[in-house]
Amino acid sequence: MSSQLLLQRIKSRYPIVDRTISLITNPIRMMIIDDPDSLLDTLSKEDPDGILHLPYWTYLWPSAIGLAHYLDGIHDLTGQRILEIGCGFGLAGIVACQKGGRVLFTDYERDTLSFARYNALQNGCTDQAYFLQMDWNAPCLKSKFSRILASDVIYEQAHWAPILTLIQKYLTPDGEAILSEPNRTSASAFSEQIGRYGLTYTKRTDDVVGTDGVVFKVSIYCMKQHG
Ligand SMILES: C[S@@+](CC[C@H](N)C(=O)[O-])C[C@H]1O[C@@H](n2cnc3c(N)ncnc32)[C@H](O)[C@@H]1O
């Protein structure tokens, strides 16, 4: 689909606003949802068990900006096969594309993939960006990846096992999974789980300026297959 058609489709459904994320290498132009709080009532969904699912994909989270800065500091990803899970508006994957990676952007929300696709095109990621609607509880992937990216996806404890299982299964033996999260206290229990999946990790915490100008702490976990 051309970027013009994507834009028409998105504009017919959502109020939008453009934001620029300033990185050292170059600025990234992101089209995101304007005032996502106003859509909470219409986009929240209750599942058959009565659990309410909030539309978290409608926000560009500080963790995505933190991961984008981290990836911006990596010199070169040329030719690497990269997977992003829970990609939202696609910021981290776009930076990985600009570093030369071939990125498969995935999320289980179809509309967020329209934004990610549009944003990728807007930032010159044409040939190396692929998009797939995918639930990380049931990954439909045919091969492994040398990098797996994820920002702000471990906010529910129920996500930890499927995400770590996916990383264990689809990361190449010498690959690296890079996950960012907003320094929640619950993440220390997550980090205790990492070793159970045959992975080791390092962690660092950065100050990140969100789209609203507020500074957040974002932790970056880099995970590798053990030995
Ligand atoms: C908090 S948002 C983070 C979005 C984006 N990565 C960011 O940091 O701005 C969580 C994202 O994970 C996606 N997500 C939640 N559960 C998922 C699942 N089971 N499979 C795939 N994606 C999922 C949501 O649609 C949403 O885009």
mmCIF file of C-alpha atoms and ligand atoms in Angstrom:
data_model
loop_
_atom_site.group_PDB
_atom_site.id
_atom_site.type_symbol
_atom_site.label_atom_id
_atom_site.label_comp_id
_atom_site.label_asym_id
_atom_site.label_seq_id
_atom_site.Cartn_x
_atom_site.Cartn_y
_atom_site.Cartn_z
ATOM 1 C CA MET A 1 0.000 0.000 0.000
ATOM 2 C CA SER A 2 1.364 3.462 -0.878
ATOM 3 C CA SER A 3 2.092 5.929 1.889
ATOM 4 C CA GLN A 4 -0.717 8.172 0.555
ATOM 5 C CA LEU A 5 -3.303 5.401 0.919
ATOM 6 C CA LEU A 6 -1.973 4.470 4.345
ATOM 7 C CA LEU A 7 -2.255 8.080 5.437
ATOM 8 C CA GLN A 8 -5.856 8.284 4.172
ATOM 9 C CA ARG A 9 -6.748 5.076 5.988
ATOM 10 C CA ILE A 10 -5.171 6.220 9.251
ATOM 11 C CA LYS A 11 -6.615 9.739 9.096
ATOM 12 C CA SER A 12 -10.111 8.350 8.539
ATOM 13 C CA ARG A 13 -9.892 6.527 11.879
ATOM 14 C CA TYR A 14 -7.599 8.469 14.204
ATOM 15 C CA PRO A 15 -6.620 12.037 15.100
ATOM 16 C CA ILE A 16 -2.922 12.309 14.302
ATOM 17 C CA VAL A 17 0.021 14.511 15.151
ATOM 18 C CA ASP A 18 3.629 14.554 13.927
ATOM 19 C CA ARG A 19 6.520 14.342 16.368
ATOM 20 C CA THR A 20 10.245 14.433 15.697
ATOM 21 C CA ILE A 21 12.532 12.244 17.776
ATOM 22 C CA SER A 22 15.996 13.789 17.744
ATOM 23 C CA LEU A 23 18.759 11.204 17.640
ATOM 24 C CA ILE A 24 22.462 11.760 17.108
ATOM 25 C CA THR A 25 22.512 10.130 13.652
ATOM 26 C CA ASN A 26 19.393 11.836 12.311
ATOM 27 C CA PRO A 27 15.903 12.915 13.386
ATOM 28 C CA ILE A 28 13.063 10.423 13.037
ATOM 29 C CA ARG A 29 9.648 11.707 11.970
ATOM 30 C CA MET A 30 6.848 9.882 13.713
ATOM 31 C CA MET A 31 3.144 10.155 12.994
ATOM 32 C CA ILE A 32 1.339 9.177 16.185
ATOM 33 C CA ILE A 33 -2.129 9.502 17.695
ATOM 34 C CA ASP A 34 -3.058 12.915 19.048
ATOM 35 C CA ASP A 35 -4.520 12.838 22.579
ATOM 36 C CA PRO A 36 -4.762 9.026 22.909
ATOM 37 C CA ASP A 37 -6.468 9.412 26.300
ATOM 38 C CA SER A 38 -9.582 10.572 24.439
ATOM 39 C CA LEU A 39 -9.779 7.165 22.690
ATOM 40 C CA LEU A 40 -9.537 5.040 25.834
ATOM 41 C CA ASP A 41 -13.282 4.430 26.103
ATOM 42 C CA THR A 42 -13.798 3.500 22.469
ATOM 43 C CA LEU A 43 -10.677 1.338 22.007
ATOM 44 C CA SER A 44 -10.573 -0.570 25.316
ATOM 45 C CA LYS A 45 -11.722 -4.178 24.895
ATOM 46 C CA GLU A 46 -13.042 -6.716 27.379
ATOM 47 C CA ASP A 47 -12.026 -10.319 26.710
ATOM 48 C CA PRO A 48 -14.294 -13.377 27.293
ATOM 49 C CA ASP A 49 -12.875 -13.680 30.848
ATOM 50 C CA GLY A 50 -13.992 -10.136 31.645
ATOM 51 C CA ILE A 51 -10.441 -8.743 31.633
ATOM 52 C CA LEU A 52 -10.217 -5.209 30.264
ATOM 53 C CA HIS A 53 -7.444 -4.614 27.711
ATOM 54 C CA LEU A 54 -6.407 -0.984 27.375
ATOM 55 C CA PRO A 55 -5.165 0.267 23.987
ATOM 56 C CA TYR A 56 -1.536 0.771 25.047
ATOM 57 C CA TRP A 57 -0.470 0.786 21.408
ATOM 58 C CA THR A 58 -1.988 4.267 20.965
ATOM 59 C CA TYR A 59 0.877 5.913 22.928
ATOM 60 C CA LEU A 60 4.527 6.370 21.941
ATOM 61 C CA TRP A 61 6.148 5.274 25.200
ATOM 62 C CA PRO A 62 9.412 6.611 26.665
ATOM 63 C CA SER A 63 10.784 3.058 26.463
ATOM 64 C CA ALA A 64 10.555 3.211 22.658
ATOM 65 C CA ILE A 65 12.503 6.481 22.675
ATOM 66 C CA GLY A 66 15.071 4.963 25.056
ATOM 67 C CA LEU A 67 15.512 1.925 22.811
ATOM 68 C CA ALA A 68 15.804 4.204 19.761
ATOM 69 C CA HIS A 69 18.656 6.123 21.437
ATOM 70 C CA TYR A 70 20.351 2.868 22.413
ATOM 71 C CA LEU A 71 20.150 1.531 18.838
ATOM 72 C CA ASP A 72 21.355 4.871 17.486
ATOM 73 C CA GLY A 73 24.581 4.239 19.399
ATOM 74 C CA ILE A 74 25.164 0.944 17.577
ATOM 75 C CA HIS A 75 27.486 1.534 14.666
ATOM 76 C CA ASP A 76 26.184 -0.872 12.070
ATOM 77 C CA LEU A 77 23.444 -3.482 11.683
ATOM 78 C CA THR A 78 23.990 -4.064 7.985
ATOM 79 C CA GLY A 79 22.420 -7.278 6.740
ATOM 80 C CA GLN A 80 21.206 -8.375 10.167
ATOM 81 C CA ARG A 81 17.785 -10.022 10.441
ATOM 82 C CA ILE A 82 15.933 -8.165 13.185
ATOM 83 C CA LEU A 83 12.563 -8.811 14.810
ATOM 84 C CA GLU A 84 10.591 -6.224 16.774
ATOM 85 C CA ILE A 85 7.727 -7.489 18.940
ATOM 86 C CA GLY A 86 4.929 -5.221 20.205
ATOM 87 C CA CYS A 87 6.285 -2.585 17.827
ATOM 88 C CA GLY A 88 3.575 0.051 18.366
ATOM 89 C CA PHE A 89 4.363 3.013 16.096
ATOM 90 C CA GLY A 90 7.619 1.355 15.005
ATOM 91 C CA LEU A 91 10.250 3.791 16.295
ATOM 92 C CA ALA A 92 12.908 1.281 17.415
ATOM 93 C CA GLY A 93 12.579 -0.836 14.275
ATOM 94 C CA ILE A 94 12.942 2.268 12.094
ATOM 95 C CA VAL A 95 16.279 3.113 13.742
ATOM 96 C CA ALA A 96 17.380 -0.513 13.242
ATOM 97 C CA CYS A 97 16.453 -0.243 9.529
ATOM 98 C CA GLN A 98 18.426 2.977 9.208
ATOM 99 C CA LYS A 99 21.449 1.174 10.655
ATOM 100 C CA GLY A 100 21.172 -1.325 7.786
ATOM 101 C CA GLY A 101 19.081 -4.065 9.412
ATOM 102 C CA ARG A 102 16.225 -5.953 7.732
ATOM 103 C CA VAL A 103 13.422 -5.570 10.236
ATOM 104 C CA LEU A 104 10.234 -7.561 10.728
ATOM 105 C CA PHE A 105 7.855 -5.294 12.671
ATOM 106 C CA THR A 106 5.215 -7.262 14.581
ATOM 107 C CA ASP A 107 2.303 -6.410 16.856
ATOM 108 C CA TYR A 108 -1.049 -8.058 17.451
ATOM 109 C CA GLU A 109 -2.959 -4.813 16.788
ATOM 110 C CA ARG A 110 -3.525 -4.389 13.070
ATOM 111 C CA ASP A 111 -3.930 -0.605 13.122
ATOM 112 C CA THR A 112 -0.617 -0.059 14.885
ATOM 113 C CA LEU A 113 1.070 -1.829 11.982
ATOM 114 C CA SER A 114 -0.456 0.741 9.592
ATOM 115 C CA PHE A 115 1.214 3.491 11.619
ATOM 116 C CA ALA A 116 4.500 1.562 11.781
ATOM 117 C CA ARG A 117 4.419 0.983 8.020
ATOM 118 C CA TYR A 118 3.663 4.631 7.294
ATOM 119 C CA ASN A 119 6.383 5.829 9.680
ATOM 120 C CA ALA A 120 8.902 3.413 8.154
ATOM 121 C CA LEU A 121 8.132 4.750 4.658
ATOM 122 C CA GLN A 122 8.326 8.362 5.895
ATOM 123 C CA ASN A 123 11.822 7.680 7.197
ATOM 124 C CA GLY A 124 13.125 6.068 4.042
ATOM 125 C CA CYS A 125 12.825 2.439 5.193
ATOM 126 C CA THR A 126 11.396 0.871 2.081
ATOM 127 C CA ASP A 127 13.172 -2.317 1.061
ATOM 128 C CA GLN A 128 14.224 -3.573 4.481
ATOM 129 C CA ALA A 129 10.983 -3.214 6.458
ATOM 130 C CA TYR A 130 8.429 -6.045 6.713
ATOM 131 C CA PHE A 131 5.221 -6.137 8.733
ATOM 132 C CA LEU A 132 3.340 -8.996 10.348
ATOM 133 C CA GLN A 133 0.337 -9.098 12.644
ATOM 134 C CA MET A 134 1.527 -11.506 15.313
ATOM 135 C CA ASP A 135 0.655 -12.435 18.875
ATOM 136 C CA TRP A 136 3.813 -13.191 20.869
ATOM 137 C CA ASN A 137 1.823 -15.971 22.588
ATOM 138 C CA ALA A 138 1.641 -17.808 19.258
ATOM 139 C CA PRO A 139 4.572 -16.662 17.121
ATOM 140 C CA CYS A 140 4.311 -17.644 13.476
ATOM 141 C CA LEU A 141 7.978 -17.211 12.517
ATOM 142 C CA LYS A 142 9.944 -19.379 10.113
ATOM 143 C CA SER A 143 13.499 -18.478 11.022
ATOM 144 C CA LYS A 144 15.767 -17.003 13.683
ATOM 145 C CA PHE A 145 16.917 -13.412 14.167
ATOM 146 C CA SER A 146 20.257 -11.950 15.204
ATOM 147 C CA ARG A 147 18.515 -9.163 17.128
ATOM 148 C CA ILE A 148 15.127 -9.153 18.786
ATOM 149 C CA LEU A 149 13.817 -5.755 19.936
ATOM 150 C CA ALA A 150 11.025 -4.898 22.336
ATOM 151 C CA SER A 151 10.035 -1.747 24.206
ATOM 152 C CA ASP A 152 7.603 -1.617 27.103
ATOM 153 C CA VAL A 153 6.170 -5.100 26.701
ATOM 154 C CA ILE A 154 6.785 -6.641 30.152
ATOM 155 C CA TYR A 155 4.247 -4.521 32.043
ATOM 156 C CA GLU A 156 2.104 -7.624 32.732
ATOM 157 C CA GLN A 157 3.670 -10.620 34.452
ATOM 158 C CA ALA A 158 1.647 -12.868 32.109
ATOM 159 C CA HIS A 159 3.790 -11.548 29.218
ATOM 160 C CA TRP A 160 7.111 -12.667 30.686
ATOM 161 C CA ALA A 161 7.013 -16.388 29.876
ATOM 162 C CA PRO A 162 5.802 -16.065 26.251
ATOM 163 C CA ILE A 163 8.284 -13.284 25.518
ATOM 164 C CA LEU A 164 11.257 -15.095 27.055
ATOM 165 C CA THR A 165 10.196 -18.332 25.312
ATOM 166 C CA LEU A 166 10.052 -16.481 21.987
ATOM 167 C CA ILE A 167 13.512 -15.006 22.562
ATOM 168 C CA GLN A 168 14.962 -18.388 23.532
ATOM 169 C CA LYS A 169 13.485 -20.019 20.419
ATOM 170 C CA TYR A 170 14.056 -17.355 17.773
ATOM 171 C CA LEU A 171 17.356 -15.705 18.753
ATOM 172 C CA THR A 172 20.392 -17.000 16.851
ATOM 173 C CA PRO A 173 23.088 -18.557 19.086
ATOM 174 C CA ASP A 174 25.272 -15.436 18.836
ATOM 175 C CA GLY A 175 22.352 -12.995 18.737
ATOM 176 C CA GLU A 176 21.152 -10.366 21.160
ATOM 177 C CA ALA A 177 17.679 -9.430 22.400
ATOM 178 C CA ILE A 178 17.373 -5.794 23.478
ATOM 179 C CA LEU A 179 14.400 -4.943 25.655
ATOM 180 C CA SER A 180 13.581 -1.581 27.213
ATOM 181 C CA GLU A 181 11.162 -0.850 30.049
ATOM 182 C CA PRO A 182 10.435 2.188 32.230
ATOM 183 C CA ASN A 183 12.387 1.007 35.267
ATOM 184 C CA ARG A 184 9.364 -0.518 37.032
ATOM 185 C CA THR A 185 10.067 -2.190 40.367
ATOM 186 C CA SER A 186 8.375 -5.355 39.016
ATOM 187 C CA ALA A 187 11.142 -5.665 36.425
ATOM 188 C CA SER A 188 13.581 -6.986 39.042
ATOM 189 C CA ALA A 189 11.369 -10.110 39.293
ATOM 190 C CA PHE A 190 11.429 -10.285 35.476
ATOM 191 C CA SER A 191 15.222 -10.211 35.446
ATOM 192 C CA GLU A 192 15.275 -13.153 37.878
ATOM 193 C CA GLN A 193 13.367 -15.179 35.260
ATOM 194 C CA ILE A 194 15.818 -14.541 32.411
ATOM 195 C CA GLY A 195 18.303 -17.249 33.448
ATOM 196 C CA ARG A 196 15.550 -19.904 33.427
ATOM 197 C CA TYR A 197 15.321 -19.503 29.662
ATOM 198 C CA GLY A 198 19.023 -20.142 29.045
ATOM 199 C CA LEU A 199 19.780 -16.421 28.683
ATOM 200 C CA THR A 200 22.250 -14.069 30.361
ATOM 201 C CA TYR A 201 21.768 -10.304 30.527
ATOM 202 C CA THR A 202 23.296 -6.937 31.201
ATOM 203 C CA LYS A 203 21.256 -3.912 32.222
ATOM 204 C CA ARG A 204 21.713 -0.183 32.122
ATOM 205 C CA THR A 205 19.360 2.673 32.972
ATOM 206 C CA ASP A 206 19.220 5.899 30.959
ATOM 207 C CA ASP A 207 17.412 9.224 31.329
ATOM 208 C CA VAL A 208 15.036 9.678 28.399
ATOM 209 C CA VAL A 209 12.915 12.673 27.390
ATOM 210 C CA GLY A 210 9.373 11.581 26.485
ATOM 211 C CA THR A 211 7.181 13.186 23.806
ATOM 212 C CA ASP A 212 5.721 15.464 26.505
ATOM 213 C CA GLY A 213 9.181 16.770 27.499
ATOM 214 C CA VAL A 214 9.183 14.899 30.835
ATOM 215 C CA VAL A 215 12.367 12.968 31.731
ATOM 216 C CA PHE A 216 11.881 9.242 32.461
ATOM 217 C CA LYS A 217 14.244 6.494 33.567
ATOM 218 C CA VAL A 218 14.373 3.703 30.987
ATOM 219 C CA SER A 219 16.181 0.427 31.611
ATOM 220 C CA ILE A 220 17.717 -1.479 28.722
ATOM 221 C CA TYR A 221 18.235 -5.229 29.065
ATOM 222 C CA CYS A 222 20.610 -6.907 26.589
ATOM 223 C CA MET A 223 20.089 -10.678 26.612
ATOM 224 C CA LYS A 224 22.202 -13.388 24.995
ATOM 225 C CA GLN A 225 22.001 -17.165 24.801
ATOM 226 C CA HIS A 226 23.991 -18.680 27.620
ATOM 227 C CA GLY A 227 27.397 -20.101 26.629
HETATM 228 C C1 LIG B 1 2.957 -0.494 26.049
HETATM 229 S S1 LIG B 1 2.762 -0.746 24.332
HETATM 230 C C2 LIG B 1 4.412 -0.421 23.722
HETATM 231 C C3 LIG B 1 4.392 0.000 22.278
HETATM 232 C C4 LIG B 1 5.763 0.401 21.738
HETATM 233 N N1 LIG B 1 6.683 -0.712 21.753
HETATM 234 C C5 LIG B 1 6.329 1.559 22.547
HETATM 235 O O1 LIG B 1 7.184 1.335 23.419
HETATM 236 O O2 LIG B 1 5.898 2.709 22.293
HETATM 237 C C6 LIG B 1 2.681 -2.523 24.176
HETATM 238 C C7 LIG B 1 2.601 -2.990 22.739
HETATM 239 O O3 LIG B 1 2.563 -4.432 22.729
HETATM 240 C C8 LIG B 1 1.504 -4.868 21.896
HETATM 241 N N2 LIG B 1 1.049 -6.151 22.442
HETATM 242 C C9 LIG B 1 0.432 -6.384 23.623
HETATM 243 N N3 LIG B 1 0.192 -7.695 23.773
HETATM 244 C C10 LIG B 1 0.678 -8.313 22.654
HETATM 245 C C11 LIG B 1 0.750 -9.663 22.233
HETATM 246 N N4 LIG B 1 0.243 -10.670 22.972
HETATM 247 N N5 LIG B 1 1.333 -9.928 21.049
HETATM 248 C C12 LIG B 1 1.839 -8.925 20.297
HETATM 249 N N6 LIG B 1 1.802 -7.626 20.631
HETATM 250 C C13 LIG B 1 1.224 -7.321 21.809
HETATM 251 C C14 LIG B 1 0.451 -3.771 21.984
HETATM 252 O O4 LIG B 1 -0.431 -3.776 20.887
HETATM 253 C C15 LIG B 1 1.337 -2.530 22.026
HETATM 254 O O5 LIG B 1 1.677 -2.073 20.737
#
